[in-house]
Amino acid sequence: MGNYAELWKRLGVDLKRHDKLCEVLPEIYSSVYLNQEDRPEGMNYFNMVISEIHGLRIEELDKERAKGRKVVGTFCVFVPDEVILALDAISIGLCAGSEFWVQSGETVMPKNMCPLIKAFMGAATDATCPYYLSTDLIVGETTCDGKKKAWEIMKDKKDIYVMDLPQMKREKDILHWKEEILAFIDRMEKLTGNKLTVEKLKAGIKLCNEKRRALKRLNDLRKNKPSPISGLDCLLITQIAFYDDPKRFIENTNKLCDELEERVKSGKIKNNKKRILVTGTPMAVPNWKLHSLIESLDAEVVLEESCTGSRYFENEVSEEGDTIEELAYNIAKRYMKINCACFTPNEGRAEDIVRYSKEYKVDGVIDYCLSFCHTYAVEHRSLKKVLEENNIPILRIETDYSNEDAGQLTTRIEAFLEMI
Ligand code: BJ8
């Protein structure tokens, strides 16, 4: 990574502490990623993005902000990127996947709370995340209780706007979400000083759909047996999708897909690995823990049914409509198909997993739950019942970001792989 100390200093980064953070990442990345055998050439782009995670992209954001563009930070796939892009702002999904931030997070949040929330509150508290410090607005949402209450604390540090997500999926809830999207448009117009038009919103929808299509294309390739790409690499690409420049990301993902199609045609990849679908809570960068444990054994992850997976790229927003109101309804309809455990009931998630298990020729499902995430923990029971009815083996794993339980988890995953 180049020398960005001046830029970080200007953003208010605590340089000493930031150095410590930067020491950890390359080591983890090289042991988890660069040690994989026979990686596609196209992964070089994504290696570069990660190696420059606090460099080039931060510099890009800085240059765009100097021109007057605004940067919006988000923590949930319900925040509609279409609106942010349509108003010529930049959307950044803020990372919350590092153990490094958990301790600082615990100074403002209770200890017995999901590590994802503690990590983003830690990043907000200790001035080591240049992305967080580059944002002009943070958009929160009323999903789980922990996040909902975290915004109340974060608002002392940052300009924050909270979208009120309904907890059910009736037509009146979809209409409520449409109203929330319209209110968000209003807030974004004030932030950017730009006025939204039908054409601009359609362009935002189109770009987001293109990104979804590229990710869907990539994930469809994993249906091949064996998959032409590791689960670790696919997870990384999805994580990068949240903060990279969308056009450049689409181009590089499609380029990689061209290469993977050739790989499949050549028939060169041969293995008999067990095929695992991972479902559950999202894995924010740099949380690669579960995938690296699974893929260190004789198994490959062939899909993530999560917000850092299928929930992010499935279903497009209809581009049909002549008014902002109609397009906002289309956006609301698409987003309300996301099967987050914060909804009640949330039967669509189990239905999706059963369907995916067939499509991706899955041998077993691992239900991944971050510690203290109550909604996903409770939902395991009904999910297990549906999967058992469909003869799909399932293993539940609850863990945090630390490596203390790695040995124990490996043993459990190994036993599961032997059993399926
Ligand atoms: S749409 S999954 S991104 S809320 S893991 S913080 S739920 S206690 S992240 Fe999520 Fe949006 Fe839903 Fe997806 Fe709370 Fe659970 Fe932690 Fe979670």
Coordinates of C-alpha atoms and ligand atoms in Angstrom, one line a residue:
M1 CA 0.0 0.0 0.0
G2 CA 1.3 3.5 -0.8
N3 CA 1.9 6.3 1.7
Y4 CA -1.5 7.7 2.7
A5 CA -0.5 8.9 6.2
E6 CA -1.3 12.6 5.3
L7 CA -4.7 11.7 4.0
W8 CA -5.5 9.5 7.0
K9 CA -4.4 12.3 9.3
R10 CA -6.6 14.8 7.5
L11 CA -9.5 12.4 8.0
G12 CA -8.9 12.2 11.7
V13 CA -7.5 8.7 11.8
D14 CA -5.7 7.7 15.0
L15 CA -2.4 6.8 13.2
K16 CA -0.8 4.8 15.9
R17 CA -3.8 2.6 16.5
H18 CA -4.4 2.4 12.7
D19 CA -0.9 1.0 12.2
K20 CA -1.8 -1.9 14.6
L21 CA -4.9 -2.6 12.5
C22 CA -3.0 -2.5 9.3
E23 CA -0.4 -5.0 10.7
V24 CA -3.0 -7.7 11.2
L25 CA -4.9 -7.7 7.9
P26 CA -2.1 -8.6 5.4
E27 CA -1.0 -11.5 7.6
I28 CA -4.6 -12.9 7.8
Y29 CA -5.2 -12.3 4.1
S30 CA -2.1 -14.0 2.9
S31 CA -2.7 -17.1 5.1
V32 CA -6.4 -17.4 4.2
Y33 CA -6.4 -16.2 0.5
L34 CA -3.0 -16.3 -1.1
N35 CA -2.3 -19.8 0.0
Q36 CA -5.2 -21.2 -2.0
E37 CA -4.1 -23.3 -5.0
D38 CA -4.9 -22.6 -8.6
R39 CA -6.8 -19.4 -8.1
P40 CA -8.3 -17.7 -11.2
E41 CA -6.3 -14.9 -12.7
G42 CA -9.2 -12.6 -12.4
M43 CA -8.8 -12.7 -8.6
N44 CA -5.8 -10.4 -9.0
Y45 CA -8.1 -7.4 -9.3
F46 CA -9.8 -8.3 -6.0
N47 CA -6.4 -9.0 -4.3
M48 CA -5.4 -5.5 -5.4
V49 CA -8.6 -4.0 -3.9
I50 CA -8.0 -5.6 -0.6
S51 CA -4.3 -4.7 -0.5
E52 CA -5.4 -1.1 -1.1
I53 CA -8.4 -1.3 1.3
H54 CA -7.4 1.8 3.2
G55 CA -5.5 3.4 0.4
L56 CA -6.6 3.8 -3.2
R57 CA -10.4 3.7 -2.5
I58 CA -10.1 6.1 0.4
E59 CA -8.1 8.4 -1.9
E60 CA -10.8 8.1 -4.6
L61 CA -13.5 9.0 -2.0
D62 CA -11.4 12.0 -0.9
K63 CA -11.1 13.3 -4.5
E64 CA -14.8 12.9 -5.1
R65 CA -15.7 14.7 -1.9
A66 CA -13.4 17.5 -2.9
K67 CA -15.5 17.8 -6.1
G68 CA -18.6 18.1 -3.9
R69 CA -19.9 14.5 -4.0
K70 CA -21.2 13.0 -0.8
V71 CA -20.3 9.7 0.7
V72 CA -23.0 7.7 2.5
G73 CA -22.2 4.8 4.9
T74 CA -24.6 1.9 5.3
F75 CA -24.8 -1.2 7.5
C76 CA -27.7 -3.2 6.0
V77 CA -28.8 -4.4 2.5
F78 CA -32.2 -2.8 3.0
V79 CA -30.8 0.7 2.4
P80 CA -31.6 1.4 -1.2
D81 CA -28.3 2.1 -3.1
E82 CA -30.5 3.0 -6.1
V83 CA -31.4 6.3 -4.4
I84 CA -27.9 7.1 -3.3
L85 CA -26.4 6.5 -6.8
A86 CA -29.3 8.4 -8.5
L87 CA -28.4 11.5 -6.5
D88 CA -24.8 11.2 -7.5
A89 CA -23.6 10.2 -4.1
I90 CA -21.3 7.2 -3.2
S91 CA -22.6 4.3 -1.2
I92 CA -20.2 2.5 1.1
G93 CA -21.2 -0.6 3.0
L94 CA -19.2 -0.1 6.2
C95 CA -17.2 -3.1 7.4
A96 CA -17.9 -4.6 10.8
G97 CA -16.2 -7.9 10.5
S98 CA -13.0 -7.4 12.5
E99 CA -12.1 -8.7 16.0
F100 CA -9.8 -5.6 16.2
W101 CA -12.8 -3.3 16.9
V102 CA -14.7 -5.5 19.3
Q103 CA -12.9 -4.3 22.4
S104 CA -13.5 -0.6 21.7
G105 CA -17.1 -1.5 20.9
E106 CA -17.5 -3.0 24.3
T107 CA -16.6 0.4 25.9
V108 CA -19.9 1.8 24.6
M109 CA -22.0 -1.4 24.2
P110 CA -22.9 -4.3 26.5
K111 CA -20.4 -7.2 26.2
N112 CA -23.2 -9.8 25.5
M113 CA -24.0 -8.3 22.1
C114 CA -23.4 -9.4 18.6
P115 CA -19.8 -8.9 17.5
L116 CA -20.9 -7.2 14.3
I117 CA -22.5 -4.4 16.2
K118 CA -19.7 -4.2 18.7
A119 CA -17.2 -4.0 15.8
F120 CA -18.9 -1.2 14.0
M121 CA -19.4 0.7 17.2
G122 CA -15.7 0.1 18.0
A123 CA -14.7 1.4 14.5
A124 CA -16.8 4.5 15.2
T125 CA -15.3 5.0 18.6
D126 CA -11.6 4.6 18.1
A127 CA -11.0 6.5 14.8
T128 CA -9.3 3.7 12.9
C129 CA -11.7 3.2 10.0
P130 CA -11.0 5.8 7.2
Y131 CA -14.3 4.7 5.5
Y132 CA -16.3 5.7 8.5
L133 CA -14.4 8.9 8.7
S134 CA -15.0 9.6 5.0
T135 CA -18.8 9.5 5.3
D136 CA -21.0 12.6 5.2
L137 CA -24.0 10.6 6.4
I138 CA -24.6 7.2 8.0
V139 CA -27.9 5.5 7.2
G140 CA -29.2 3.1 9.9
E141 CA -32.3 1.0 9.9
T142 CA -34.7 -0.5 12.4
T143 CA -33.8 -4.2 11.9
C144 CA -32.6 -6.0 15.1
D145 CA -32.8 -4.4 18.5
G146 CA -29.1 -4.1 18.9
K147 CA -28.6 -2.1 15.8
K148 CA -31.7 0.0 16.4
K149 CA -30.3 1.1 19.8
A150 CA -26.7 1.5 18.5
W151 CA -27.8 4.4 16.3
E152 CA -28.8 6.3 19.4
I153 CA -25.2 6.2 20.6
M154 CA -23.7 6.7 17.2
K155 CA -25.6 9.9 16.6
D156 CA -23.4 11.7 19.1
K157 CA -20.5 11.2 16.8
K158 CA -22.0 11.3 13.3
D159 CA -24.8 12.6 11.2
I160 CA -27.2 9.7 11.1
Y161 CA -30.5 9.0 9.4
V162 CA -32.6 6.0 10.4
M163 CA -35.0 4.3 8.0
D164 CA -38.0 2.6 9.7
L165 CA -38.1 -1.0 8.3
P166 CA -41.4 -2.8 8.9
Q167 CA -41.2 -6.2 10.7
M168 CA -43.9 -7.9 8.6
K169 CA -44.4 -8.3 4.8
R170 CA -48.0 -7.4 4.2
E171 CA -49.0 -5.0 1.4
K172 CA -49.4 -2.2 3.9
D173 CA -45.8 -2.9 5.0
I174 CA -44.5 -2.7 1.4
L175 CA -46.4 0.7 1.1
H176 CA -44.8 1.8 4.4
W177 CA -41.3 1.0 3.0
K178 CA -42.1 2.9 -0.1
E179 CA -42.9 5.9 2.0
E180 CA -39.6 5.5 3.9
I181 CA -37.8 5.4 0.5
L182 CA -39.5 8.6 -0.5
A183 CA -38.5 10.2 2.8
F184 CA -35.0 9.0 2.2
I185 CA -35.0 10.6 -1.3
D186 CA -35.9 13.9 0.4
R187 CA -33.0 13.5 2.9
M188 CA -30.6 12.6 0.1
E189 CA -31.7 15.6 -2.0
K190 CA -30.9 17.9 1.0
L191 CA -27.5 16.2 1.6
T192 CA -26.4 16.4 -2.0
G193 CA -28.2 19.5 -3.2
N194 CA -29.3 17.6 -6.2
K195 CA -32.9 17.1 -7.4
L196 CA -34.1 13.6 -8.3
T197 CA -35.7 12.9 -11.6
V198 CA -37.3 9.8 -13.1
E199 CA -34.4 9.4 -15.5
K200 CA -31.8 9.6 -12.7
L201 CA -33.6 7.1 -10.5
K202 CA -34.0 4.8 -13.5
A203 CA -30.2 5.1 -14.1
G204 CA -29.6 4.2 -10.4
I205 CA -31.9 1.2 -10.6
K206 CA -30.2 0.1 -13.8
L207 CA -26.7 0.2 -12.3
C208 CA -27.7 -1.7 -9.2
N209 CA -29.5 -4.3 -11.3
E210 CA -26.3 -4.7 -13.4
K211 CA -24.3 -5.3 -10.2
R212 CA -26.8 -7.9 -9.1
R213 CA -26.7 -9.6 -12.5
A214 CA -22.8 -9.8 -12.4
L215 CA -23.0 -11.3 -8.9
K216 CA -25.7 -13.7 -9.9
R217 CA -23.7 -14.8 -13.0
L218 CA -20.7 -15.5 -10.7
N219 CA -22.8 -17.4 -8.2
D220 CA -24.6 -19.4 -11.0
L221 CA -21.2 -20.7 -12.0
R222 CA -20.9 -22.3 -8.6
K223 CA -23.7 -24.6 -9.5
N224 CA -21.1 -26.5 -11.5
K225 CA -19.8 -29.7 -9.8
P226 CA -17.0 -29.0 -8.9
S227 CA -17.3 -25.2 -8.6
P228 CA -14.7 -23.3 -10.7
I229 CA -14.1 -20.9 -7.8
S230 CA -13.7 -21.3 -4.0
G231 CA -16.3 -20.1 -1.5
L232 CA -13.6 -17.9 0.1
D233 CA -13.1 -16.0 -3.2
C234 CA -16.8 -15.6 -3.8
L235 CA -17.3 -14.3 -0.3
L236 CA -14.5 -11.8 -0.8
I237 CA -16.0 -10.6 -4.1
T238 CA -19.4 -10.0 -2.4
Q239 CA -17.7 -8.2 0.5
I240 CA -15.9 -5.9 -2.0
A241 CA -19.2 -5.2 -3.9
F242 CA -20.3 -3.2 -0.9
Y243 CA -17.6 -0.5 -1.2
D244 CA -15.9 -0.7 -4.6
D245 CA -16.8 1.6 -7.5
P246 CA -19.9 -0.1 -9.0
K247 CA -19.0 0.2 -12.7
R248 CA -15.4 -1.0 -12.1
F249 CA -16.7 -3.8 -9.9
I250 CA -19.2 -5.0 -12.5
E251 CA -16.5 -5.0 -15.3
N252 CA -14.0 -7.0 -13.2
T253 CA -16.6 -9.5 -12.0
N254 CA -17.8 -10.2 -15.5
K255 CA -14.2 -10.6 -16.7
L256 CA -13.7 -13.1 -13.9
C257 CA -16.9 -14.9 -15.0
D258 CA -15.6 -15.2 -18.6
E259 CA -12.5 -16.9 -17.2
L260 CA -14.5 -19.2 -15.0
E261 CA -16.7 -20.2 -17.9
E262 CA -13.6 -21.3 -19.8
R263 CA -12.4 -23.2 -16.7
V264 CA -15.7 -25.1 -16.6
K265 CA -15.5 -25.8 -20.4
S266 CA -11.9 -27.1 -20.1
G267 CA -13.0 -29.7 -17.5
K268 CA -9.7 -29.2 -15.8
I269 CA -10.9 -28.7 -12.3
K270 CA -11.5 -32.1 -10.6
N271 CA -12.4 -32.8 -7.1
N272 CA -14.9 -34.6 -5.0
K273 CA -15.4 -32.1 -2.3
K274 CA -18.6 -32.0 -0.2
R275 CA -20.7 -29.1 -1.2
I276 CA -21.8 -26.8 1.6
L277 CA -24.4 -24.0 1.6
V278 CA -23.8 -21.5 4.4
T279 CA -26.8 -19.6 5.7
G280 CA -27.4 -17.1 8.4
T281 CA -25.9 -13.8 9.6
P282 CA -23.7 -11.7 7.3
M283 CA -19.9 -11.9 7.1
A284 CA -18.6 -8.4 6.9
V285 CA -15.0 -7.9 5.7
P286 CA -12.6 -9.3 7.0
N287 CA -14.7 -12.1 8.5
W288 CA -13.5 -15.1 6.6
K289 CA -13.4 -17.4 9.6
L290 CA -16.1 -20.0 8.8
H291 CA -15.3 -20.3 5.1
S292 CA -11.6 -20.8 5.8
L293 CA -12.4 -23.6 8.4
I294 CA -14.7 -25.4 6.0
E295 CA -12.4 -25.1 3.0
S296 CA -9.4 -26.2 4.9
L297 CA -11.2 -29.6 5.0
D298 CA -12.4 -31.7 2.1
A299 CA -15.3 -29.3 1.3
E300 CA -16.3 -26.2 -0.6
V301 CA -18.8 -23.5 0.1
V302 CA -21.0 -23.2 -3.0
L303 CA -23.4 -20.5 -1.8
E304 CA -24.1 -18.1 1.0
E305 CA -27.8 -17.6 1.8
S306 CA -27.0 -14.4 3.6
C307 CA -26.8 -10.6 3.1
T308 CA -23.2 -11.1 2.0
G309 CA -24.5 -13.6 -0.5
S310 CA -27.8 -14.4 -2.3
R311 CA -29.9 -11.8 -0.4
Y312 CA -27.7 -9.1 -1.8
F313 CA -28.0 -10.1 -5.5
E314 CA -31.3 -12.0 -5.9
N315 CA -34.3 -10.2 -7.5
E316 CA -34.0 -7.1 -9.6
V317 CA -35.9 -3.8 -9.3
S318 CA -38.3 -3.3 -12.1
E319 CA -37.3 -0.3 -14.3
E320 CA -40.9 0.2 -15.5
G321 CA -42.6 3.3 -14.3
D322 CA -43.2 7.0 -15.2
T323 CA -43.0 8.6 -11.8
I324 CA -40.7 8.6 -8.9
E325 CA -43.6 7.3 -6.8
E326 CA -44.0 4.2 -9.1
L327 CA -40.2 3.6 -9.1
A328 CA -40.0 3.9 -5.3
Y329 CA -42.8 1.2 -5.1
N330 CA -40.7 -1.0 -7.4
I331 CA -37.7 -0.6 -5.1
A332 CA -39.8 -1.3 -2.0
K333 CA -41.2 -4.4 -3.6
R334 CA -37.8 -5.8 -4.4
Y335 CA -36.3 -5.0 -1.0
M336 CA -39.2 -6.5 0.9
K337 CA -38.3 -9.9 -0.7
I338 CA -35.1 -10.0 1.4
N339 CA -35.6 -12.7 4.0
C340 CA -33.9 -11.3 7.1
A341 CA -34.7 -13.0 10.4
C342 CA -35.8 -9.6 11.7
F343 CA -39.2 -10.3 10.0
T344 CA -42.0 -12.3 11.4
P345 CA -42.8 -14.7 10.0
N346 CA -39.8 -15.3 7.8
E347 CA -40.8 -18.5 6.0
G348 CA -39.3 -17.4 2.7
R349 CA -35.8 -18.0 4.0
A350 CA -36.3 -21.8 4.5
E351 CA -38.0 -22.0 1.1
D352 CA -35.1 -20.3 -0.5
I353 CA -32.6 -22.7 1.2
V354 CA -34.5 -25.8 0.1
R355 CA -34.6 -24.5 -3.5
Y356 CA -30.9 -23.5 -3.5
S357 CA -29.9 -26.8 -2.0
K358 CA -31.3 -28.5 -5.1
E359 CA -30.0 -25.9 -7.6
Y360 CA -26.5 -26.0 -6.2
K361 CA -26.4 -29.7 -5.5
V362 CA -25.7 -29.2 -1.9
D363 CA -24.6 -32.0 0.5
G364 CA -25.3 -30.1 3.7
V365 CA -26.2 -26.7 5.2
I366 CA -24.3 -24.8 7.9
D367 CA -26.5 -22.4 9.8
Y368 CA -24.1 -19.7 10.9
C369 CA -25.1 -17.4 13.7
L370 CA -23.1 -14.6 15.2
S371 CA -23.1 -14.9 19.0
F372 CA -26.0 -13.0 20.7
C373 CA -27.9 -12.6 17.4
H374 CA -31.3 -13.6 18.8
T375 CA -33.4 -13.4 15.6
Y376 CA -31.2 -15.8 13.7
A377 CA -30.7 -18.0 16.8
V378 CA -34.4 -18.4 17.3
E379 CA -35.1 -19.0 13.6
H380 CA -32.8 -22.1 13.6
R381 CA -35.5 -24.3 15.0
S382 CA -38.0 -23.7 12.2
L383 CA -35.3 -23.8 9.6
K384 CA -34.0 -27.2 10.9
K385 CA -37.5 -28.6 10.8
V386 CA -38.1 -27.6 7.2
L387 CA -34.6 -28.9 6.1
E388 CA -35.1 -32.2 7.9
E389 CA -38.5 -32.6 6.2
N390 CA -36.6 -32.2 2.9
N391 CA -33.8 -34.6 3.9
I392 CA -31.1 -31.8 3.9
P393 CA -28.5 -32.2 6.7
I394 CA -28.0 -29.1 8.8
L395 CA -25.4 -28.1 11.4
R396 CA -25.7 -25.0 13.6
I397 CA -22.7 -23.0 14.4
E398 CA -22.7 -20.0 16.8
T399 CA -19.5 -18.1 17.0
D400 CA -17.9 -14.6 17.2
Y401 CA -14.8 -13.1 15.5
S402 CA -12.2 -14.5 17.8
N403 CA -10.1 -17.6 16.9
E404 CA -10.4 -19.3 20.3
D405 CA -13.0 -21.8 19.2
A406 CA -11.4 -22.6 15.8
G407 CA -10.2 -26.0 16.8
Q408 CA -13.5 -27.0 18.3
L409 CA -15.4 -25.8 15.2
T410 CA -13.1 -27.7 12.9
T411 CA -13.8 -30.9 14.8
R412 CA -17.6 -30.3 14.6
I413 CA -17.5 -29.5 10.8
E414 CA -15.3 -32.5 10.2
A415 CA -17.8 -34.8 11.9
F416 CA -20.6 -33.2 10.0
L417 CA -18.8 -33.8 6.7
E418 CA -18.2 -37.4 7.6
M419 CA -21.9 -37.8 8.4
I420 CA -23.3 -36.3 5.2
Ligands
BJ8_1 S1 -31.1 -7.6 6.3 S2 -29.2 -9.8 8.4 S3 -27.8 -6.9 6.9 S4 -30.2 -6.6 9.6 S5 -26.0 -10.4 13.1 S6 -26.5 -6.9 13.6 S7 -29.3 -9.1 12.8 S8 -27.7 -9.2 16.0 S9 -26.8 -7.9 10.3 FE1 -28.4 -7.8 8.9 FE2 -29.8 -6.1 7.4 FE3 -30.9 -8.4 8.4 FE4 -29.1 -8.5 6.5 FE5 -28.4 -7.8 14.4 FE6 -28.0 -10.3 14.1 FE7 -26.0 -8.8 14.7 FE8 -27.2 -8.6 12.3

